[in-house]
CSV table of C-alpha atoms in Angstrom, one decimal:
chain,number,residue,atom,x,y,z
A,24,MET,CA,-16.6,4.5,60.3
A,25,GLY,CA,-19.5,2.9,62.0
A,26,THR,CA,-22.8,1.5,60.6
A,27,HIS,CA,-24.2,2.7,57.4
A,28,LEU,CA,-27.2,1.9,55.2
A,29,VAL,CA,-26.5,1.4,51.5
A,30,LYS,CA,-28.8,1.0,48.6
A,31,LEU,CA,-27.9,-0.4,45.2
A,32,ARG,CA,-29.4,1.4,42.3
A,33,GLY,CA,-30.1,-0.2,38.9
A,34,GLN,CA,-30.6,2.0,35.9
A,35,PHE,CA,-32.3,0.2,32.9
A,36,THR,CA,-31.6,1.0,29.4
A,37,PRO,CA,-34.1,3.3,27.6
A,38,PRO,CA,-36.8,2.1,25.2
A,39,PRO,CA,-37.0,0.1,23.1
A,40,ASP,CA,-34.5,-2.3,24.9
A,41,SER,CA,-36.1,-1.5,28.3
A,42,ASP,CA,-38.2,1.1,30.0
A,43,GLY,CA,-35.4,3.3,31.3
A,44,ALA,CA,-36.6,2.9,34.9
A,45,THR,CA,-34.5,3.4,38.0
A,46,LEU,CA,-34.8,0.7,40.7
A,47,ASP,CA,-33.4,0.9,44.2
A,48,SER,CA,-32.7,-2.1,46.4
A,49,ALA,CA,-33.7,-2.5,49.9
A,50,PRO,CA,-31.3,-0.9,52.4
A,51,ILE,CA,-28.2,-3.0,53.2
A,52,SER,CA,-26.4,-2.5,56.6
A,53,ILE,CA,-22.7,-2.4,56.5
A,54,VAL,CA,-20.1,-1.7,59.1
A,55,VAL,CA,-16.9,0.3,58.3
A,56,ASP,CA,-14.2,-0.5,60.7
A,57,ALA,CA,-11.7,2.0,61.9
A,58,LEU,CA,-8.1,1.6,60.7
A,59,PRO,CA,-6.0,-0.2,63.3
A,60,SER,CA,-4.6,2.4,65.8
A,61,ASP,CA,-1.5,0.4,66.8
A,62,ARG,CA,0.3,0.4,63.5
A,63,THR,CA,2.4,2.8,61.6
A,64,THR,CA,1.2,4.1,58.2
A,65,LEU,CA,3.1,4.1,55.0
A,66,ASP,CA,1.4,6.3,52.5
A,67,LEU,CA,3.0,5.7,49.1
A,68,SER,CA,3.5,8.6,46.7
A,69,ALA,CA,5.5,6.6,44.1
A,70,ASN,CA,6.1,3.0,43.0
A,71,LEU,CA,8.5,1.0,45.2
A,72,SER,CA,11.2,-1.6,44.1
A,73,GLY,CA,13.6,-3.9,46.1
A,74,PRO,CA,13.1,-6.0,49.2
A,75,ILE,CA,9.9,-5.6,51.2
A,76,ASN,CA,9.9,-5.6,55.0
A,77,TRP,CA,6.5,-4.5,56.3
A,78,ASN,CA,5.7,-5.4,59.9
A,79,ASN,CA,2.8,-4.2,61.9
A,80,GLN,CA,2.0,-1.5,59.4
A,81,ILE,CA,-0.8,0.0,57.3
A,82,ILE,CA,0.2,0.5,53.7
A,83,ILE,CA,-1.8,3.0,51.6
A,84,GLY,CA,-0.9,2.2,48.0
A,85,ASN,CA,-2.7,5.1,46.3
A,86,GLY,CA,-2.5,3.0,43.0
A,87,HIS,CA,1.2,2.6,43.2
A,88,THR,CA,3.0,-0.7,42.6
A,89,VAL,CA,5.7,-2.8,44.3
A,90,SER,CA,8.3,-4.5,42.2
A,91,SER,CA,10.0,-6.9,44.6
A,92,SER,CA,13.5,-8.4,44.7
A,93,GLY,CA,15.2,-9.8,47.6
A,94,ALA,CA,13.2,-11.0,50.6
A,95,VAL,CA,9.5,-10.2,50.9
A,96,THR,CA,8.2,-10.0,54.4
A,97,ILE,CA,4.7,-8.7,55.2
A,98,LYS,CA,3.4,-9.5,58.7
A,99,ASN,CA,0.6,-8.2,60.7
A,100,THR,CA,0.0,-5.5,58.0
A,101,LEU,CA,-3.0,-4.0,56.3
A,102,VAL,CA,-2.5,-3.5,52.7
A,103,ILE,CA,-4.8,-1.1,50.8
A,104,GLY,CA,-4.8,0.3,47.3
A,105,LEU,CA,-1.8,-1.2,45.6
A,106,GLY,CA,-2.1,-1.6,41.8
A,107,SER,CA,-5.2,-1.4,39.8
A,108,LEU,CA,-7.6,-3.6,38.0
A,109,THR,CA,-5.1,-4.2,35.2
A,110,THR,CA,-1.8,-3.9,37.1
A,111,SER,CA,-0.5,-6.2,39.9
A,112,GLY,CA,-0.1,-4.7,43.3
A,113,ILE,CA,3.0,-6.7,44.1
A,114,SER,CA,5.1,-8.6,41.5
A,115,GLY,CA,8.7,-9.7,41.0
A,116,THR,CA,11.1,-12.1,42.5
A,117,ALA,CA,11.7,-13.1,46.1
A,118,THR,CA,14.7,-14.9,47.7
A,119,ALA,CA,12.3,-15.7,50.5
A,120,VAL,CA,8.7,-15.0,51.3
A,121,ASP,CA,7.0,-14.6,54.7
A,122,ILE,CA,3.5,-13.2,54.4
A,123,GLU,CA,1.5,-13.8,57.6
A,124,ASN,CA,-1.5,-12.5,59.5
A,125,SER,CA,-2.1,-9.7,57.0
A,126,VAL,CA,-5.1,-8.3,55.2
A,127,PHE,CA,-5.2,-7.2,51.5
A,128,GLU,CA,-8.1,-5.0,50.3
A,129,ALA,CA,-8.8,-2.8,47.3
A,130,THR,CA,-5.4,-4.0,46.0
A,131,GLY,CA,-4.2,-5.5,42.7
A,132,ALA,CA,-3.0,-9.1,42.4
A,133,ILE,CA,0.2,-10.5,43.7
A,134,ASP,CA,2.6,-12.3,41.4
A,135,LEU,CA,5.9,-13.6,42.8
A,136,THR,CA,8.6,-16.0,41.7
A,137,VAL,CA,10.2,-17.6,44.7
A,138,SER,CA,13.8,-18.9,44.7
A,139,GLY,CA,13.9,-19.9,48.5
A,140,GLY,CA,11.6,-20.7,51.2
A,141,ALA,CA,8.0,-19.3,51.5
A,142,THR,CA,5.4,-19.1,54.3
A,143,ILE,CA,2.1,-17.6,53.3
A,144,ASN,CA,-0.1,-18.2,56.4
A,145,ASN,CA,-3.3,-16.8,58.0
A,146,ASN,CA,-3.9,-13.9,55.5
A,147,GLU,CA,-7.1,-12.5,54.2
A,148,PHE,CA,-7.5,-11.5,50.6
A,149,ARG,CA,-10.7,-9.7,50.7
A,150,ALA,CA,-13.6,-9.8,48.1
A,151,ASN,CA,-13.1,-6.1,47.2
A,152,ASN,CA,-9.6,-6.5,45.7
A,153,LEU,CA,-9.1,-5.1,42.3
A,154,LEU,CA,-10.1,-8.0,39.9
A,155,THR,CA,-11.9,-7.9,36.6
A,156,PHE,CA,-14.3,-10.8,36.2
A,157,GLU,CA,-15.3,-12.3,32.9
A,158,ALA,CA,-18.2,-14.8,32.8
A,159,SER,CA,-16.9,-16.7,29.8
A,160,ASP,CA,-13.3,-16.8,31.1
A,161,PRO,CA,-12.5,-19.0,34.1
A,162,ASP,CA,-8.8,-18.2,33.7
A,163,ALA,CA,-9.2,-14.5,34.4
A,164,THR,CA,-8.6,-12.8,37.7
A,165,PRO,CA,-5.9,-14.5,39.9
A,166,ILE,CA,-5.5,-12.9,43.2
A,167,ILE,CA,-2.2,-14.6,43.9
A,168,THR,CA,0.1,-16.4,41.5
A,169,LEU,CA,3.3,-18.2,42.8
A,170,HIS,CA,6.1,-19.5,40.6
A,171,GLY,CA,9.6,-20.9,41.4
A,172,ASN,CA,11.2,-24.4,41.7
A,173,SER,CA,13.3,-24.0,44.9
A,174,ALA,CA,14.0,-27.0,47.0
A,175,PRO,CA,12.6,-26.0,50.4
A,176,MET,CA,9.1,-27.1,51.3
A,177,LYS,CA,6.8,-24.0,51.1
A,178,LEU,CA,3.6,-23.4,52.9
A,179,PHE,CA,0.3,-21.9,52.0
A,180,GLN,CA,-1.9,-22.3,55.0
A,181,GLY,CA,-4.9,-20.9,56.9
A,182,ASN,CA,-5.6,-18.2,54.3
A,183,ARG,CA,-9.0,-16.8,53.3
A,184,ALA,CA,-9.8,-15.5,49.8
A,185,GLY,CA,-13.0,-13.9,49.0
A,186,ALA,CA,-12.4,-13.6,45.2
A,187,GLY,CA,-9.9,-14.5,42.6
A,188,ARG,CA,-7.8,-17.6,41.7
A,189,VAL,CA,-4.9,-18.9,43.7
A,190,VAL,CA,-2.4,-20.2,41.1
A,191,PHE,CA,0.7,-22.3,41.5
A,192,SER,CA,2.5,-22.1,38.2
A,193,ASN,CA,5.8,-23.8,37.3
A,194,THR,CA,6.6,-24.5,40.9
A,195,ARG,CA,7.2,-27.3,43.2
A,196,ASN,CA,7.3,-28.4,46.9
A,197,TRP,CA,4.2,-26.8,48.4
A,198,LEU,CA,1.9,-27.8,51.1
A,199,ILE,CA,-1.5,-26.2,50.4
A,200,GLY,CA,-3.6,-26.5,53.6
A,201,GLY,CA,-2.5,-29.0,56.3
A,202,ASP,CA,-3.4,-31.6,58.8
A,203,GLY,CA,-5.9,-29.6,60.8
A,204,ASP,CA,-8.7,-27.0,60.5
A,205,ASP,CA,-6.4,-24.1,61.5
A,206,GLN,CA,-4.4,-24.8,58.4
A,207,SER,CA,-7.3,-25.1,56.1
A,208,ASN,CA,-7.5,-22.4,53.3
A,209,ILE,CA,-11.0,-21.1,52.8
A,210,LEU,CA,-11.8,-19.9,49.2
A,211,ILE,CA,-15.4,-18.6,48.9
A,212,GLY,CA,-16.4,-16.2,46.2
A,213,PRO,CA,-16.2,-15.5,42.5
A,214,ARG,CA,-13.4,-17.4,40.9
A,215,SER,CA,-12.1,-18.4,44.3
A,216,THR,CA,-10.4,-21.4,42.8
A,217,LEU,CA,-7.1,-23.4,42.8
A,218,TYR,CA,-5.0,-23.9,39.8
A,219,LEU,CA,-1.8,-26.1,39.6
A,220,VAL,CA,-0.3,-25.6,36.1
A,221,GLU,CA,2.9,-25.3,34.0
A,222,GLY,CA,4.7,-28.4,35.2
A,223,THR,CA,3.9,-27.8,38.9
A,224,SER,CA,4.8,-30.9,40.9
A,225,ASN,CA,5.5,-32.2,44.5
A,226,ILE,CA,2.4,-30.6,45.7
A,227,THR,CA,0.0,-31.7,48.4
A,228,VAL,CA,-3.5,-30.0,48.7
A,229,ARG,CA,-5.0,-31.1,52.0
A,230,GLY,CA,-7.9,-30.0,54.0
A,231,ASN,CA,-9.2,-26.9,52.2
A,232,TYR,CA,-12.7,-25.5,51.5
A,233,ASP,CA,-13.3,-24.1,48.0
A,234,HIS,CA,-16.6,-22.7,46.8
A,235,HIS,CA,-16.6,-20.9,43.5
A,236,SER,CA,-19.6,-18.6,44.3
A,237,TYR,CA,-20.4,-16.7,41.1
A,238,ARG,CA,-23.4,-14.3,41.2
A,239,GLY,CA,-26.1,-15.8,38.9
A,240,GLY,CA,-24.5,-19.3,38.8
A,241,TRP,CA,-21.4,-21.3,38.1
A,242,SER,CA,-20.3,-19.4,35.0
A,243,GLN,CA,-17.6,-21.5,33.4
A,244,GLY,CA,-15.9,-22.0,36.7
A,245,LEU,CA,-13.2,-24.7,37.7
A,246,ASN,CA,-12.7,-25.2,41.5
A,247,LEU,CA,-9.5,-27.2,40.9
A,248,SER,CA,-7.8,-27.1,37.6
A,249,PHE,CA,-4.6,-28.5,36.2
A,250,SER,CA,-4.8,-26.6,32.9
A,251,CYS,CA,-5.8,-23.2,31.4
A,252,ARG,CA,-6.3,-21.8,28.0
A,253,LEU,CA,-2.9,-20.0,27.8
A,254,CYS,CA,-0.7,-22.5,29.7
A,255,SER,CA,0.4,-26.1,29.8
A,256,GLY,CA,-1.1,-28.6,32.4
A,257,ALA,CA,0.7,-29.6,35.6
A,258,SER,CA,2.1,-32.7,34.0
A,259,GLY,CA,4.1,-33.1,37.2
A,260,SER,CA,4.7,-35.9,39.7
A,261,ASN,CA,3.8,-36.5,43.3
A,262,ILE,CA,0.6,-34.4,43.3
A,263,LEU,CA,-1.8,-35.4,46.1
A,264,ILE,CA,-5.3,-33.9,46.6
A,265,GLU,CA,-7.0,-35.2,49.8
A,266,HIS,CA,-9.6,-34.2,52.4
A,267,ASN,CA,-10.9,-31.1,50.6
A,268,LEU,CA,-14.4,-29.8,49.9
A,269,PHE,CA,-15.1,-28.5,46.4
A,270,ARG,CA,-18.5,-26.8,45.8
A,271,GLY,CA,-20.1,-25.3,42.7
A,272,SER,CA,-18.6,-24.3,39.3
A,273,SER,CA,-19.3,-25.7,35.9
A,274,TRP,CA,-16.5,-28.4,36.1
A,275,PRO,CA,-15.3,-28.6,39.6
A,276,VAL,CA,-12.2,-30.8,38.8
A,277,GLN,CA,-10.5,-30.3,35.4
A,278,ASP,CA,-7.6,-32.2,33.9
A,279,LEU,CA,-6.9,-34.0,37.1
A,280,THR,CA,-3.2,-34.9,37.6
A,281,GLY,CA,-2.0,-37.3,40.4
A,282,GLU,CA,-4.1,-38.9,43.2
A,283,PHE,CA,-7.5,-37.6,44.2
A,284,ARG,CA,-8.8,-39.1,47.4
A,285,TYR,CA,-11.1,-38.5,50.4
A,286,ASN,CA,-12.6,-35.4,48.9
A,287,LEU,CA,-16.3,-34.1,48.8
A,288,VAL,CA,-17.3,-32.7,45.5
A,289,TYR,CA,-20.7,-31.0,46.1
A,290,GLY,CA,-22.6,-29.6,43.0
A,291,TYR,CA,-21.7,-29.2,39.4
A,292,GLY,CA,-22.6,-27.2,36.4
A,293,HIS,CA,-22.0,-29.8,33.8
A,294,THR,CA,-19.5,-32.5,35.1
A,295,TRP,CA,-18.0,-33.2,38.5
A,296,LEU,CA,-14.6,-34.2,37.0
A,297,ARG,CA,-13.6,-33.7,33.5
A,298,SER,CA,-10.5,-35.2,31.9
A,299,ALA,CA,-7.2,-36.2,33.6
A,300,ASP,CA,-3.5,-36.9,33.0
A,301,ASN,CA,-2.3,-40.4,32.4
A,302,GLY,CA,-2.2,-42.6,35.5
A,303,ALA,CA,-4.5,-40.5,37.6
A,304,SER,CA,-6.1,-42.2,40.6
A,305,ILE,CA,-9.6,-41.3,41.9
A,306,HIS,CA,-10.7,-43.2,45.0
A,307,HIS,CA,-12.6,-42.9,48.3
A,308,ASN,CA,-14.4,-39.6,47.2
A,309,LEU,CA,-18.0,-38.6,47.6
A,310,PHE,CA,-19.7,-36.9,44.6
A,311,VAL,CA,-23.0,-35.2,45.4
A,312,PRO,CA,-25.3,-32.9,43.4
A,313,GLU,CA,-26.7,-29.5,44.3
A,314,LYS,CA,-30.3,-28.7,42.9
A,315,GLY,CA,-30.2,-25.8,40.4
A,316,GLY,CA,-26.5,-26.3,39.7
A,317,GLY,CA,-26.9,-26.7,36.0
A,318,THR,CA,-27.6,-29.4,33.4
A,319,LEU,CA,-25.5,-32.4,34.0
A,320,ASP,CA,-23.8,-33.8,30.9
A,321,GLN,CA,-21.8,-36.5,32.6
A,322,GLY,CA,-20.6,-37.2,36.2
A,323,VAL,CA,-17.0,-38.1,35.3
A,324,TRP,CA,-15.8,-37.7,31.7
A,325,PHE,CA,-12.6,-38.8,30.0
A,326,TYR,CA,-12.1,-37.8,26.4
A,327,GLY,CA,-8.6,-36.4,25.8
A,328,GLY,CA,-6.7,-39.8,25.3
A,329,GLU,CA,-5.7,-40.2,28.8
A,330,THR,CA,-4.8,-43.8,29.9
A,331,GLY,CA,-4.2,-45.8,32.9
A,332,ILE,CA,-6.9,-44.2,35.0
A,333,GLN,CA,-8.0,-45.9,38.2
A,334,ILE,CA,-11.5,-45.2,39.7
A,335,TYR,CA,-12.3,-47.2,42.8
A,336,ASN,CA,-14.2,-47.0,46.1
A,337,ASN,CA,-16.1,-43.7,45.2
A,338,THR,CA,-19.7,-43.0,46.1
A,339,PHE,CA,-21.8,-41.1,43.5
A,340,ASP,CA,-25.1,-39.7,44.5
A,341,GLY,CA,-27.0,-38.4,41.5
A,342,GLY,CA,-29.7,-36.9,43.7
A,343,GLY,CA,-32.7,-38.7,42.1
A,344,ASN,CA,-36.0,-36.7,41.6
A,345,ALA,CA,-35.8,-34.8,44.8
A,346,ILE,CA,-32.4,-33.3,44.4
A,347,GLY,CA,-30.3,-33.9,41.3
A,348,ASP,CA,-30.5,-33.2,37.6
A,349,PHE,CA,-28.6,-36.4,36.9
A,350,ALA,CA,-30.0,-38.2,33.9
A,351,GLY,CA,-26.7,-38.4,32.0
A,352,PRO,CA,-24.1,-41.2,32.5
A,353,THR,CA,-22.3,-41.2,35.8
A,354,ILE,CA,-19.0,-42.1,34.0
A,355,GLN,CA,-18.3,-41.7,30.4
A,356,ILE,CA,-15.1,-42.6,28.5
A,357,ASN,CA,-14.6,-41.7,24.8
A,358,GLY,CA,-12.1,-42.0,22.1
A,359,ALA,CA,-8.6,-43.1,22.8
A,360,SER,CA,-9.0,-42.5,26.6
A,361,SER,CA,-9.1,-45.6,28.8
A,362,VAL,CA,-9.8,-46.6,32.4
A,363,SER,CA,-7.7,-49.5,33.5
A,364,SER,CA,-9.8,-50.3,36.6
A,365,LEU,CA,-13.4,-49.2,37.6
A,366,ARG,CA,-14.1,-51.1,40.8
A,367,ASN,CA,-15.8,-51.0,44.2
A,368,ASN,CA,-17.9,-47.9,43.2
A,369,LEU,CA,-21.3,-47.2,44.7
A,370,ILE,CA,-23.4,-45.5,42.0
A,371,THR,CA,-26.8,-44.1,43.0
A,372,PHE,CA,-29.8,-42.0,42.3
A,373,SER,CA,-29.9,-41.2,38.8
A,374,ARG,CA,-33.2,-40.2,37.3
A,375,ASN,CA,-35.2,-39.8,34.1
A,376,GLN,CA,-34.7,-36.8,31.7
A,377,ASP,CA,-36.8,-33.7,32.3
A,378,ASN,CA,-39.2,-34.7,29.5
A,379,GLY,CA,-39.8,-38.1,31.2
A,380,ASN,CA,-37.7,-40.0,28.8
A,381,PRO,CA,-35.4,-42.7,30.4
A,382,GLY,CA,-32.1,-41.6,31.6
A,383,SER,CA,-28.8,-42.8,30.3
A,384,PRO,CA,-26.9,-46.0,31.3
A,385,ARG,CA,-24.6,-45.4,34.2
A,386,ILE,CA,-21.2,-46.4,32.7
A,387,VAL,CA,-20.8,-45.5,29.0
A,388,GLY,CA,-17.8,-46.1,26.9
A,389,ASP,CA,-16.5,-46.5,23.4
A,390,VAL,CA,-14.7,-49.7,22.3
A,391,GLY,CA,-11.5,-50.2,24.2
A,392,THR,CA,-12.1,-47.5,26.8
A,393,VAL,CA,-12.7,-49.8,29.8
A,394,ILE,CA,-10.1,-52.5,30.6
A,395,SER,CA,-11.8,-53.8,33.8
A,396,ALA,CA,-15.1,-52.9,35.6
A,397,ASP,CA,-16.2,-55.1,38.4
A,398,TYR,CA,-17.4,-55.2,42.1
A,399,ASN,CA,-19.6,-52.1,41.7
A,400,ALA,CA,-23.1,-51.6,43.0
A,401,PHE,CA,-26.0,-49.5,41.6
A,402,TYR,CA,-29.3,-48.0,43.1
A,403,SER,CA,-31.5,-45.7,40.9
A,404,PRO,CA,-35.2,-46.1,41.7
A,405,ASP,CA,-36.0,-42.8,39.9
A,406,ASN,CA,-34.5,-44.0,36.5
A,407,VAL,CA,-36.5,-46.4,34.5
A,408,THR,CA,-33.2,-47.3,32.7
A,409,HIS,CA,-31.6,-49.9,34.8
A,410,ASP,CA,-28.8,-50.4,32.3
A,411,ASN,CA,-25.6,-50.3,34.4
A,412,TYR,CA,-23.2,-50.5,31.5
A,413,ALA,CA,-23.1,-49.5,27.8
A,414,VAL,CA,-19.5,-50.2,26.9
A,415,THR,CA,-19.0,-51.1,23.2
A,416,GLY,CA,-17.5,-54.5,22.8
A,417,MET,CA,-18.2,-55.7,26.4
A,418,SER,CA,-21.0,-57.9,27.8
A,419,GLU,CA,-21.8,-58.1,31.4
A,420,GLY,CA,-21.1,-61.4,33.0
A,421,SER,CA,-19.4,-62.9,30.0
A,422,THR,CA,-16.5,-60.5,29.2
A,423,PRO,CA,-13.6,-61.4,31.7
A,424,GLY,CA,-13.2,-58.7,34.3
A,425,PHE,CA,-16.6,-57.1,33.5
A,426,ALA,CA,-19.3,-56.9,36.1
A,427,THR,CA,-18.9,-60.5,37.1
A,428,HIS,CA,-18.9,-59.6,40.9
A,429,ASP,CA,-21.3,-56.6,40.9
A,430,VAL,CA,-23.6,-56.7,43.9
A,431,SER,CA,-27.4,-56.2,43.7
A,432,GLY,CA,-30.6,-57.1,45.4
A,433,SER,CA,-30.0,-58.2,48.9
A,434,GLY,CA,-26.6,-59.8,48.0
A,435,THR,CA,-26.9,-61.3,44.6
A,436,ILE,CA,-23.6,-61.5,42.7
A,437,GLY,CA,-23.1,-60.8,39.0
A,438,SER,CA,-26.7,-60.2,38.0
A,439,LYS,CA,-26.9,-58.4,34.7
A,440,ASP,CA,-28.1,-54.7,35.3
A,441,GLY,CA,-28.8,-55.6,38.9
A,442,GLN,CA,-30.0,-52.9,41.3
A,443,LEU,CA,-29.8,-52.9,45.1
A,444,ALA,CA,-33.0,-53.7,46.8
A,445,ALA,CA,-32.9,-50.6,49.0
A,446,THR,CA,-30.9,-47.4,49.6
A,447,PRO,CA,-27.5,-48.3,51.0
A,448,PHE,CA,-27.2,-45.1,53.0
A,449,SER,CA,-27.7,-45.1,56.8
A,450,GLY,CA,-28.7,-41.4,57.0
A,451,GLN,CA,-30.7,-38.8,55.1
A,452,ARG,CA,-28.7,-37.3,52.2
A,453,ILE,CA,-27.7,-33.8,52.8
A,454,TYR,CA,-29.9,-31.3,51.0
A,455,PRO,CA,-30.2,-28.4,51.0
A,456,TYR,CA,-26.6,-27.8,51.7
A,457,GLU,CA,-27.4,-25.0,54.1
A,458,SER,CA,-29.2,-27.5,56.4
A,459,VAL,CA,-25.8,-28.5,57.6
A,460,VAL,CA,-23.3,-25.9,56.4
A,461,ASP,CA,-23.3,-22.2,57.2
A,462,GLU,CA,-20.8,-20.6,54.9
A,463,GLY,CA,-20.7,-17.4,57.0
A,464,ALA,CA,-19.6,-19.6,59.9
A,465,VAL,CA,-17.1,-21.4,57.6
A,466,TRP,CA,-15.5,-18.1,56.6
A,467,GLN,CA,-15.3,-17.0,60.3
A,468,ARG,CA,-13.8,-20.5,61.2
A,469,SER,CA,-16.5,-21.2,63.8
A,470,GLN,CA,-17.7,-24.1,61.6
A,471,LYS,CA,-14.8,-26.4,60.7
A,472,LEU,CA,-14.2,-28.4,57.6
A,473,SER,CA,-13.6,-31.5,59.7
A,474,THR,CA,-17.0,-31.3,61.1
A,475,ILE,CA,-18.6,-30.8,57.7
A,476,LEU,CA,-16.8,-33.8,56.2
A,477,ALA,CA,-17.7,-35.9,59.3
A,478,ALA,CA,-21.3,-35.0,58.8
A,479,PHE,CA,-21.3,-36.2,55.2
A,480,ARG,CA,-19.6,-39.4,56.3
A,481,ALA,CA,-22.2,-40.0,58.9
A,482,ARG,CA,-25.0,-39.7,56.4
A,483,TYR,CA,-23.4,-41.6,53.5
A,484,THR,CA,-22.2,-44.6,55.7
A,485,PRO,CA,-23.8,-47.7,54.5
A,486,THR,CA,-26.3,-49.5,56.7
A,487,ALA,CA,-25.0,-52.3,58.6
A,488,SER,CA,-27.1,-54.8,56.6
A,489,SER,CA,-26.2,-53.4,53.2
A,490,PRO,CA,-24.9,-55.9,50.6
A,491,VAL,CA,-22.1,-53.5,49.7
A,492,ASN,CA,-20.4,-54.3,53.0
A,493,ASP,CA,-17.4,-56.6,52.6
A,494,HIS,CA,-18.1,-57.2,48.9
A,495,GLY,CA,-15.3,-55.2,47.3
A,496,ASP,CA,-12.5,-56.6,45.2
A,497,PRO,CA,-10.3,-58.9,47.3
A,498,GLN,CA,-7.2,-57.3,45.7
A,499,ASP,CA,-8.0,-54.3,47.9
A,500,ASN,CA,-7.9,-56.2,51.3
A,501,ASP,CA,-5.9,-54.2,53.7
A,502,GLY,CA,-3.0,-55.0,55.9
A,503,HIS,CA,-5.2,-56.7,58.5
A,504,GLY,CA,-6.8,-58.9,55.8
A,505,ARG,CA,-10.2,-56.9,55.9
A,506,ARG,CA,-12.1,-56.8,52.8
A,507,THR,CA,-13.2,-53.4,51.5
A,508,ASP,CA,-16.8,-52.3,51.1
A,509,ILE,CA,-18.2,-51.0,47.9
A,510,GLY,CA,-18.2,-47.1,48.1
A,511,ALA,CA,-16.1,-44.5,49.7
A,512,ILE,CA,-16.9,-45.3,53.3
A,513,ASP,CA,-16.3,-48.7,55.1
A,514,VAL,CA,-18.7,-49.8,57.8
A,515,ASN,CA,-16.3,-52.2,59.5
A,516,GLY,CA,-13.1,-50.5,59.1
A,517,HIS,CA,-10.3,-50.6,56.5
A,518,ASP,CA,-6.8,-49.0,56.2
A,519,GLN,CA,-7.9,-46.9,53.3
A,520,ASP,CA,-11.2,-45.8,55.0
A,521,ARG,CA,-10.4,-42.1,55.5
A,522,PHE,CA,-13.2,-40.2,53.9
A,523,GLY,CA,-14.7,-37.7,56.5
A,524,LYS,CA,-11.8,-38.4,58.9
A,525,PHE,CA,-9.9,-35.1,58.6
A,526,GLY,CA,-7.9,-33.7,61.6
A,527,PRO,CA,-6.2,-35.0,64.5
A,528,PHE,CA,-9.3,-36.0,66.4
A,529,ALA,CA,-11.2,-37.7,63.7
A,530,ASP,CA,-10.6,-41.3,64.7
A,531,LEU,CA,-11.6,-40.4,68.4
A,532,ILE,CA,-14.9,-38.9,67.1
A,533,PHE,CA,-15.8,-42.0,65.0
A,534,GLN,CA,-14.9,-44.5,67.8
A,535,SER,CA,-18.0,-43.2,69.6
A,536,LYS,CA,-20.2,-43.5,66.4
A,537,PHE,CA,-20.3,-39.8,65.8
A,538,GLU,CA,-23.4,-38.7,63.9
């Protein structure tokens, strides 16, 4: 217990591969907390099976496992040392689950099939849990996997995970996160990601913070995935992903199913969003790069034969010379895939390639892959290629429903390959990320997701004089007859203008022009 100084020692391989040296790090100060004194201790000497009812306890697993059946209740409990790197700590079935205000450390994964209700709230799954990471395998290392198709609405809220995937597999009726900061799940660490797979449906993912932070880089990561190598996709219905922050990884969003709205996707390894299920809807999101994240291939890429995709009212910031590595297409559609509507999107700050050659066109597609693309706006002063579209078989301004109403200059309509005359944003774009966000404070919940999203909204709101204002597609007029802006954020108000307005007090904040 108490404060200790720890050094990390590296021992290099002997010649000829290396010099065989031993290298110590600078001392690192760590604090070892005492075990809670007001709890009873259960020191396991064998594996357990049956119902679990742990309340206000300390569980010392000693490598033993728990095979559950019946109700699983774990409340106000510290769980240490169940399972191993290759064996789950807790697995089995549960007629009901109530896991709250508990801490899991140095423990193997949890894998439960739920046949009744479930509340998994306000727990901490620490970074030292027993997980084996594999750089080339994003599907390794779940910390908790939940199955079961019971009818009751189930809750996964207010949890923190410092390592390992959170997996919902062949299950339904879950609220992951909630309506306010106290219900946000905070996932920060290696493979701290979210998977919805194997027919999972009737899921809402709202108001969560997810940063796949892998030492040395993104390493094949997927922040939000609807598929994996050894399982089928979600392929479910009623899946809503809203008001979340996804940071890092190779492909932050993979095989999207359902509706994806009001989210911030910050950083990439290769592609912000890669592939989707038929009929997926992507709207009112902000996509932003992070320098050093990787070599961007495309911003959004559809290639698996998906159809009926709608992409509207998103803001894409490629970063330009100062921030991004965005020389590839912002949106690319290949093969039998097709986007039915690509409208009201604000596409900005692409740049030339590293070797100085011009960057790619912004929207690239094979023949038949784009049904309609219109009412978009472009601004990329750092890319000598001002080619907004390269879609085989379509010509800007002459193909019906194709770029006829795009906005450029100071308000010109339908100009081929037109660019806005000036940056549309009213604030300085957020870079570096740490200039606004302290992830230590996020983990401690002293910096809230709602304030982070609000800060991005303030910076990326269009200027009052920008021609993107009130120039969106009239089919998207709201219930008050207000015309939408181009991009994720509306200057003068619109029913669907909800990006950066997470939490019960968001509207009050922005009534006073929060910045």
